[in-house]
Structure formats: structure tokens, C-alpha cells
mmCIF file of C-alpha atoms in Angstrom:
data_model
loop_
_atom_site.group_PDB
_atom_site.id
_atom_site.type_symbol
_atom_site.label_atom_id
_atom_site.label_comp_id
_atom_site.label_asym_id
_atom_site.label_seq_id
_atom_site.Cartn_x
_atom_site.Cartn_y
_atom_site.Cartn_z
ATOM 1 C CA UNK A 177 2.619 5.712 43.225
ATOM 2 C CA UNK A 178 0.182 3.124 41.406
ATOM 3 C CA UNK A 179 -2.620 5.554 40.666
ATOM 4 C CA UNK A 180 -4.824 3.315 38.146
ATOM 5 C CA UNK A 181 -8.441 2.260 38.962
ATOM 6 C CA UNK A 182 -10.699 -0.776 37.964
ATOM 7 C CA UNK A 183 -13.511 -0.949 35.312
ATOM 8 C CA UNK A 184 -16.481 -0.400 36.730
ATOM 9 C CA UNK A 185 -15.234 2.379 38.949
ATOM 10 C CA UNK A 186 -17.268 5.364 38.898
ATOM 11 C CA UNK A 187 -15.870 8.724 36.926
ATOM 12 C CA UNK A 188 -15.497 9.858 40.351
ATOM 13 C CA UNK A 189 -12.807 7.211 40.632
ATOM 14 C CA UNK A 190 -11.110 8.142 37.829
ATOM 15 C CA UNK A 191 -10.844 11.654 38.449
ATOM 16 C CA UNK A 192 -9.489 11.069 41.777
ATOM 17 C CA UNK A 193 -7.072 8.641 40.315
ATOM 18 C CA UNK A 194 -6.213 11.197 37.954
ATOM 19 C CA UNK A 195 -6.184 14.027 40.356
ATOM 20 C CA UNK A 196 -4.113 11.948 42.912
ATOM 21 C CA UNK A 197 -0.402 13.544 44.081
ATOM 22 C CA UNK A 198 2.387 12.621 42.112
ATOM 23 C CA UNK A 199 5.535 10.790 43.665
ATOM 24 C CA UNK A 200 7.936 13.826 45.140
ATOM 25 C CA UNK A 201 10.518 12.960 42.657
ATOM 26 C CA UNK A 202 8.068 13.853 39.838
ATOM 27 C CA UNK A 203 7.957 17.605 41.395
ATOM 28 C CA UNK A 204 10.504 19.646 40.602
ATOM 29 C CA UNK A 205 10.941 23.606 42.029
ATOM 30 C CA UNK A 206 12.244 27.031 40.528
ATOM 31 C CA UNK A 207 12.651 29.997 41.490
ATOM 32 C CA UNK A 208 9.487 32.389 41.577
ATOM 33 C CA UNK A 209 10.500 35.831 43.273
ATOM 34 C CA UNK A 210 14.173 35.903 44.292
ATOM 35 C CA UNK A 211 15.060 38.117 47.528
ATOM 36 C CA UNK A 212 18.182 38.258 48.390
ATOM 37 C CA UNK A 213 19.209 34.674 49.720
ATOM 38 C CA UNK A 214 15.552 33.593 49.937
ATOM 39 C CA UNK A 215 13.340 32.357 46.686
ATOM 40 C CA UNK A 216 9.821 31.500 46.596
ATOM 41 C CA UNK A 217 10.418 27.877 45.218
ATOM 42 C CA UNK A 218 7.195 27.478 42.400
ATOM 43 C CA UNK A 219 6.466 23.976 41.710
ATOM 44 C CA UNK A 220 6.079 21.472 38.470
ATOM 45 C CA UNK A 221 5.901 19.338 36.511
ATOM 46 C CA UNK A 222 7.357 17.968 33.181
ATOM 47 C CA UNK A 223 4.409 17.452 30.595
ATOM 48 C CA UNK A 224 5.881 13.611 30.192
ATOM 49 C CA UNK A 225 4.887 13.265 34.032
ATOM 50 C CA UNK A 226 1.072 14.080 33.031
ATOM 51 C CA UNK A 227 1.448 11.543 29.899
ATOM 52 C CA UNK A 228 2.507 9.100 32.417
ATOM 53 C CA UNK A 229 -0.420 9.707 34.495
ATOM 54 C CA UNK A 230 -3.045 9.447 31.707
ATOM 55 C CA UNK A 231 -1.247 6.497 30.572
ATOM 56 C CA UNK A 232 -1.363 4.630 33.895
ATOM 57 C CA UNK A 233 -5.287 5.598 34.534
ATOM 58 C CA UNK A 234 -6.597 5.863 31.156
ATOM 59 C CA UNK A 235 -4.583 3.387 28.841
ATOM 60 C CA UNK A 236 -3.015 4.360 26.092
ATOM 61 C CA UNK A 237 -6.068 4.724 23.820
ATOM 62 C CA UNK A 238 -7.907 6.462 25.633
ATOM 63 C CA UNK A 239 -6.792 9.967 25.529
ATOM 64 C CA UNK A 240 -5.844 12.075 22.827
ATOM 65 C CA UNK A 241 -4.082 15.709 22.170
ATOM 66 C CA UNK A 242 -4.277 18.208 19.466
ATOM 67 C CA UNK A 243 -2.739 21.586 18.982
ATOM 68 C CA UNK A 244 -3.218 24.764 17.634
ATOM 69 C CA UNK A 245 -0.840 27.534 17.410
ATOM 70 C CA UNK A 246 -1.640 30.676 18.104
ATOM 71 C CA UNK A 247 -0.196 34.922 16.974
ATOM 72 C CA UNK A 248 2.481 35.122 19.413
ATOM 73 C CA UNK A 249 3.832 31.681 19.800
ATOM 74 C CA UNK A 250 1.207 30.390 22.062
ATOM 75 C CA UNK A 251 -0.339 27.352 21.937
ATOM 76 C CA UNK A 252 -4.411 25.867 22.841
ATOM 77 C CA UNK A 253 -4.238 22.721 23.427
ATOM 78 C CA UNK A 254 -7.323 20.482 23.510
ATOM 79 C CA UNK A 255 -7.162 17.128 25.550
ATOM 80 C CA UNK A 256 -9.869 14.519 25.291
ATOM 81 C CA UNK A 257 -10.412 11.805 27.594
ATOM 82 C CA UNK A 258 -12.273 8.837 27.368
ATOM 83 C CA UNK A 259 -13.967 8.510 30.624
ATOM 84 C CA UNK A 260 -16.209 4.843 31.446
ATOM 85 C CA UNK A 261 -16.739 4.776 27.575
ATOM 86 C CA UNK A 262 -17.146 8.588 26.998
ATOM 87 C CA UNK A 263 -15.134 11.296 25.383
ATOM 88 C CA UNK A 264 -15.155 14.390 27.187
ATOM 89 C CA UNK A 265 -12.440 17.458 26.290
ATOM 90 C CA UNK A 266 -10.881 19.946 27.753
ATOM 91 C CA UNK A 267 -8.707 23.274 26.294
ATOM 92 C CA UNK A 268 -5.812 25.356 27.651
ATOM 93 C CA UNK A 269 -3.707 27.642 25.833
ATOM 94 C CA UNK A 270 0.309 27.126 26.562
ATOM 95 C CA UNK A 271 2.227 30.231 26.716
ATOM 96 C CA UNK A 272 5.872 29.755 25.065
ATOM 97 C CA UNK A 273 9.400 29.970 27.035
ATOM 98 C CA UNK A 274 11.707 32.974 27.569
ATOM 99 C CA UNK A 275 14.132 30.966 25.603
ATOM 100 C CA UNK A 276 16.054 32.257 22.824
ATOM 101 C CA UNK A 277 15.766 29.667 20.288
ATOM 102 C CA UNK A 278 12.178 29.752 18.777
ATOM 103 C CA UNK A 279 11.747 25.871 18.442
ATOM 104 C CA UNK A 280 12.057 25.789 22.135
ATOM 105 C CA UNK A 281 10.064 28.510 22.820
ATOM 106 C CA UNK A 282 6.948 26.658 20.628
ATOM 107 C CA UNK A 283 8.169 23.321 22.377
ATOM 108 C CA UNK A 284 7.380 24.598 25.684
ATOM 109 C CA UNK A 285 4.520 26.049 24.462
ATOM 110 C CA UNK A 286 3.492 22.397 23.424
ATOM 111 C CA UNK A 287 4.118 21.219 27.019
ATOM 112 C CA UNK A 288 2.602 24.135 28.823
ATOM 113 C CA UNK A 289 -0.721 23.605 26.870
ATOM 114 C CA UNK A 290 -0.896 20.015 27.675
ATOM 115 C CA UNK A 291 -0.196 20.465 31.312
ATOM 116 C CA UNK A 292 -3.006 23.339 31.629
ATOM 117 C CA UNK A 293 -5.645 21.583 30.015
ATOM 118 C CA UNK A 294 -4.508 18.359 32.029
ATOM 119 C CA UNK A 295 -5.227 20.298 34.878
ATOM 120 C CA UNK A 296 -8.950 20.635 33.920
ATOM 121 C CA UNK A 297 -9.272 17.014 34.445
ATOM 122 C CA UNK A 298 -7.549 17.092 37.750
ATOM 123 C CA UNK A 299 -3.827 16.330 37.112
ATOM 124 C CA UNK A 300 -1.031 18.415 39.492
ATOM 125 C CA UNK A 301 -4.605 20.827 40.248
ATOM 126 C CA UNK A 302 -2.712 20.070 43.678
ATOM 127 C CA UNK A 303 0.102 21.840 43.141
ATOM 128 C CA UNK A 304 -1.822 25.572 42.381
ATOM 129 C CA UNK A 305 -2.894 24.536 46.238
ATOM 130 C CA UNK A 306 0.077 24.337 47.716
ATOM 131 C CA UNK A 307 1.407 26.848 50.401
ATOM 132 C CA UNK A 308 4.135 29.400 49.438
ATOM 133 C CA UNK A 309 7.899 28.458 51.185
ATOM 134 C CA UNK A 310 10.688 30.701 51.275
ATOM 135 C CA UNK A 311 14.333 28.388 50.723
ATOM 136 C CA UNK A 312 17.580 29.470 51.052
ATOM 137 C CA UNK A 313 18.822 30.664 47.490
ATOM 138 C CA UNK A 314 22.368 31.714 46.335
ATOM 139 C CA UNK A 315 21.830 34.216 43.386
ATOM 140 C CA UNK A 316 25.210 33.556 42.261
ATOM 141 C CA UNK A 317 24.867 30.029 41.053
ATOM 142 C CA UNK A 318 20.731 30.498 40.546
ATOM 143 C CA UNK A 319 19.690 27.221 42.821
ATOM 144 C CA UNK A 320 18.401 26.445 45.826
ATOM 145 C CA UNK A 321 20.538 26.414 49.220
ATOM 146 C CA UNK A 322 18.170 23.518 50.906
ATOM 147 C CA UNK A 323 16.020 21.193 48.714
ATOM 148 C CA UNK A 324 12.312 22.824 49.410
ATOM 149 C CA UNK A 325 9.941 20.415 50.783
ATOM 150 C CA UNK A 326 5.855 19.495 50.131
ATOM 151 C CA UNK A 327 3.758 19.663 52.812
ATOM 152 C CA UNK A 328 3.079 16.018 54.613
ATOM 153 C CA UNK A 329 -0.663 16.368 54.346
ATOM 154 C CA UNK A 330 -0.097 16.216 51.019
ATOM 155 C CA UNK A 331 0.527 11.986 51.459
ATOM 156 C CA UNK A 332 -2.176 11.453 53.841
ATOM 157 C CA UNK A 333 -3.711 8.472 54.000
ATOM 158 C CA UNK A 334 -6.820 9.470 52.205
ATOM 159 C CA UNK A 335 -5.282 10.860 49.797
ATOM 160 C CA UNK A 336 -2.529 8.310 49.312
ATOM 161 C CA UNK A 337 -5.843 5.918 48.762
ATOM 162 C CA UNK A 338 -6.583 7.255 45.518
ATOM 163 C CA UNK A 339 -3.490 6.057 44.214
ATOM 164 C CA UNK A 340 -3.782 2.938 45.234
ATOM 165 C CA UNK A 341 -6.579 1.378 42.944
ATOM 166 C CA UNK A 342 -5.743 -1.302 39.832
ATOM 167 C CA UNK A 343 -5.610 -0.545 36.597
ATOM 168 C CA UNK A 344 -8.519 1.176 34.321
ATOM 169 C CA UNK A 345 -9.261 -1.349 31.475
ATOM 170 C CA UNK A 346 -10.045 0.108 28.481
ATOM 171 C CA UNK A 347 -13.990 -0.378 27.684
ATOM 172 C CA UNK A 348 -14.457 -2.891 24.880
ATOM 173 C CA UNK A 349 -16.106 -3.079 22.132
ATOM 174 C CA UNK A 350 -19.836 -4.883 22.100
ATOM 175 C CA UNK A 351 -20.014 -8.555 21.799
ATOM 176 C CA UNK A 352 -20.788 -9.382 18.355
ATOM 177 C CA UNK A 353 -23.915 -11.966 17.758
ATOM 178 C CA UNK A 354 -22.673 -15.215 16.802
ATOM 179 C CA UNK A 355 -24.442 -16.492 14.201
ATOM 180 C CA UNK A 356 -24.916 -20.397 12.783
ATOM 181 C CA UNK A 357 -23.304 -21.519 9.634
ATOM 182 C CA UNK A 358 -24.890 -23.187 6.586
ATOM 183 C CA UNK A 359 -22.223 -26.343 7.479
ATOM 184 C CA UNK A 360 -23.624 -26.203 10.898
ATOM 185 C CA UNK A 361 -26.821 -26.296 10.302
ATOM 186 C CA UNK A 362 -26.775 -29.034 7.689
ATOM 187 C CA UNK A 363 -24.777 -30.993 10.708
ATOM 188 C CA UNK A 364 -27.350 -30.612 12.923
ATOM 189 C CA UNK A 365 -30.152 -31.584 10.256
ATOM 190 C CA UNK A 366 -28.067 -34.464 9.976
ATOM 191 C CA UNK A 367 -27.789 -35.968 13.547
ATOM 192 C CA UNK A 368 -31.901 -34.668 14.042
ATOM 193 C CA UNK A 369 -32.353 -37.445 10.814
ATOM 194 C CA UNK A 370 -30.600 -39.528 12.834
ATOM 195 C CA UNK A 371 -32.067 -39.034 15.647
ATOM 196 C CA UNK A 372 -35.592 -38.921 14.234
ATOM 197 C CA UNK A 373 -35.787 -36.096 16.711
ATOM 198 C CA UNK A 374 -39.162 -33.792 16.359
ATOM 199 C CA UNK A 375 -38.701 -30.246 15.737
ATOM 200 C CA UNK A 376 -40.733 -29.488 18.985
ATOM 201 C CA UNK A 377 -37.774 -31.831 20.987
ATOM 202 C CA UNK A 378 -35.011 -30.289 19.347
ATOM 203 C CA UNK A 379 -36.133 -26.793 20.804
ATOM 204 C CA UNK A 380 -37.129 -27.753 23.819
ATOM 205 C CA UNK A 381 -33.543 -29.439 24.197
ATOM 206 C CA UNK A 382 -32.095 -26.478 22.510
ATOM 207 C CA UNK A 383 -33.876 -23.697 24.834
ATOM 208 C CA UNK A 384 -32.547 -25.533 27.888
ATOM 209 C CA UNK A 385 -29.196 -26.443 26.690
ATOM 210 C CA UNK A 386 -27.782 -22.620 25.705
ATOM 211 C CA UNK A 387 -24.371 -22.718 24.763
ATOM 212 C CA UNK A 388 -23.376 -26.017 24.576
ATOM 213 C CA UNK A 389 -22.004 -27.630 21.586
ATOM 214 C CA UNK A 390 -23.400 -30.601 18.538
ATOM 215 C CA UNK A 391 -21.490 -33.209 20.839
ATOM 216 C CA UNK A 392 -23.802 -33.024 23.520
ATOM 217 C CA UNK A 393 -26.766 -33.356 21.006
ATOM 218 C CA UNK A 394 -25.294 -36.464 19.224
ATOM 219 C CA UNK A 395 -25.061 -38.164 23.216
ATOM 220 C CA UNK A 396 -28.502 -37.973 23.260
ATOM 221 C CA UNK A 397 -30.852 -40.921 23.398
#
């Protein structure tokens, strides 16, 4: 799903762009409460799925992440996002895995923190809204029986429209003034000699004729 907007769209835009469902191959499920053959299938997302998504609507450069670990092994992480030319930030802390290895346990950590404060700007919010769905489980091999399935309201028409804009160029930079050059302006007082053009003719030529170049003075009469 193409989920960038133009420039010139309003935040509003944006955050609906950001906010927008992801493709149901992005969503994965796992088990939440297991009972018996039945599971409550919980679902997410990988944090590389929300990088996508600020990549796509934002651009590259304009969002930004930085950690801070935390007693315990978790993990605030503070996201900043560059919305119509201004940086607003949000911060989540990431609780680490049930993992043995501890490098994994901070990695998730990482990811968890970047998906939670992601979420303050819109991205997978949808998913904390979606209804619960029992799915046939076998315990014995821990996964799911049938594939669980997302609600078809979720790809509604309206909603499918948010993903549907063009791409968020990233605000540029202020035009610098051009300025004239001591070799230009010795040209000019060159062709004016030439000329025997007035100084009062030269700017009435020059207030009228706003971006156009020495040729056109040298054509003139």
C-alpha cells in the first residue's frame, strides 16, 4: 500500500498517511492466552515495518531515533518527526524479550521502544483497535491451526484512501538571494556606454524586464 502524501498536504494528511493500515502481509500474529486448542492470536508488527512507513511518508531525513537504556533492560525511546517543516517528538519506553540471551533481550527492547513511540504518531495505533479472535491452536507444535484473519472494515474504502496519496517531499531549504557580480556589473556598465543609455532608462527597462538576462539588454535599440 502506497501510503505517501504531497507537499503542501496538511499535518492532518500526514498523520493519516502515517496512521493508515499496513498491507496484511506486514501483520504478523502470536499467541496471547492459549486454551486448550484455541489462542487469542495478538497482532504486530516488526519495528523495520514502522521504518518503512516513516520512510515512505516522511523521507529519509526527516525522522530521527535515539535511545536510552534504562535499570532493568528497558529501553525509552524518543522519535522525532519532521512534520510540514517542524520537528515534533514523541517517547515510549520498550520493555526487553523473555529471551535468554541478553543482546536479544536489549535488541527487542530497541524495537519495542521504536514501535511504541511510533504509535504516538499514529503508526499500527490500529492494531490496539482491533477485535479479539479465538483460532484454532495446537499446543504441541505452538502455531496456529487456521491463519487468523483482520477484519474487512479494516480496508474500507476510506480508509484505503489514506494510503493512496504521492509522496511527501522533503521541505527545502530557503531560496538564497542571488546577488550581481563585480564582472557583471562592469558588463553591464559596458553595453549602458554603449548604449548611451540614461540611468533613469536602464531602470525603467530593468524594473519591467525581471529575470531576464544581458542578451536581451544588448538587443536593445
Amino acid at each position: 500500500m502506497n501510503t505517501a502524501v504531497q507537499t503542501g498536504q496538511t499535518p492532518a494528511d500526514i498523520l493519516a498517511a502515517l496512521a493508515a493500515p499496513f498491507d496484511p502481509d506486514e501483520i504478523k500474529f502470536k499467541p496471547a492466552v492459549v486454551s486448550g486448542n484455541k489462542a487469542m492470536a495478538l497482532a504486530y508488527i516488526d519495528a523495520r515495518v514502522v521504518q518503512d512507513r516513516l520512510d515512505d511518508v516522511l523521507g529519509i531525513d526527516n525522522w530521527q531515533d535515539e535511545y536510552a537504556v534504562q535499570d532493568g533492560g528497558s529501553v525509552v525511546c524518543k522519535l522525532s518527526c519532521r512534520i510540514n517543516g517542524e520537528w515534533i517528538a514523541k517517547m515510549d519506553v520498550g520493555s526487553p524479550s523473555e529471551q535468554p540471551d541478553d543482546g536479544d533481550k536489549l535488541k527487542a527492547a530497541f524495537s519495542d521502544g521504536l514501535k511504541r513511540a511510533a504509535v504516538k504518531f499514529g503508526v499500527g495505533r490500529f492494531i490496539y483497535r482491533l477485535p479479539n479472535q479465538w483460532v484454532d491452536y495446537d499446543p504441541q507444535k505452538r502455531k496456529f491451526v487456521s491463519t487468523p484473519k483482520l477484519p474487512a472494515s479494516l480496508y474500507s474504502p476510506t480508509l484505503k484512501t489514506q494510503g493512496e496519496k504521492l509522496k511527501v517531499t522533503p521541505p527545502k531549504e530557503p531560496a538564497k538571494p542571488e546577488f550581481v557580480t563585480a564582472e557583471q556589473i562592469h558588463d553591464l556598465l559596458v553595453v549602458m556606454e554603449a548604449k548611451n543609455m540614461p540611468l533613469q532608462r536602464f531602470l525603467d527597462w530593468a524594473s519591467s524586464k525581471v529575470g531576464k538576462d544581458l542578451l536581451e539588454l544588448e538587443q536593445l535599440p
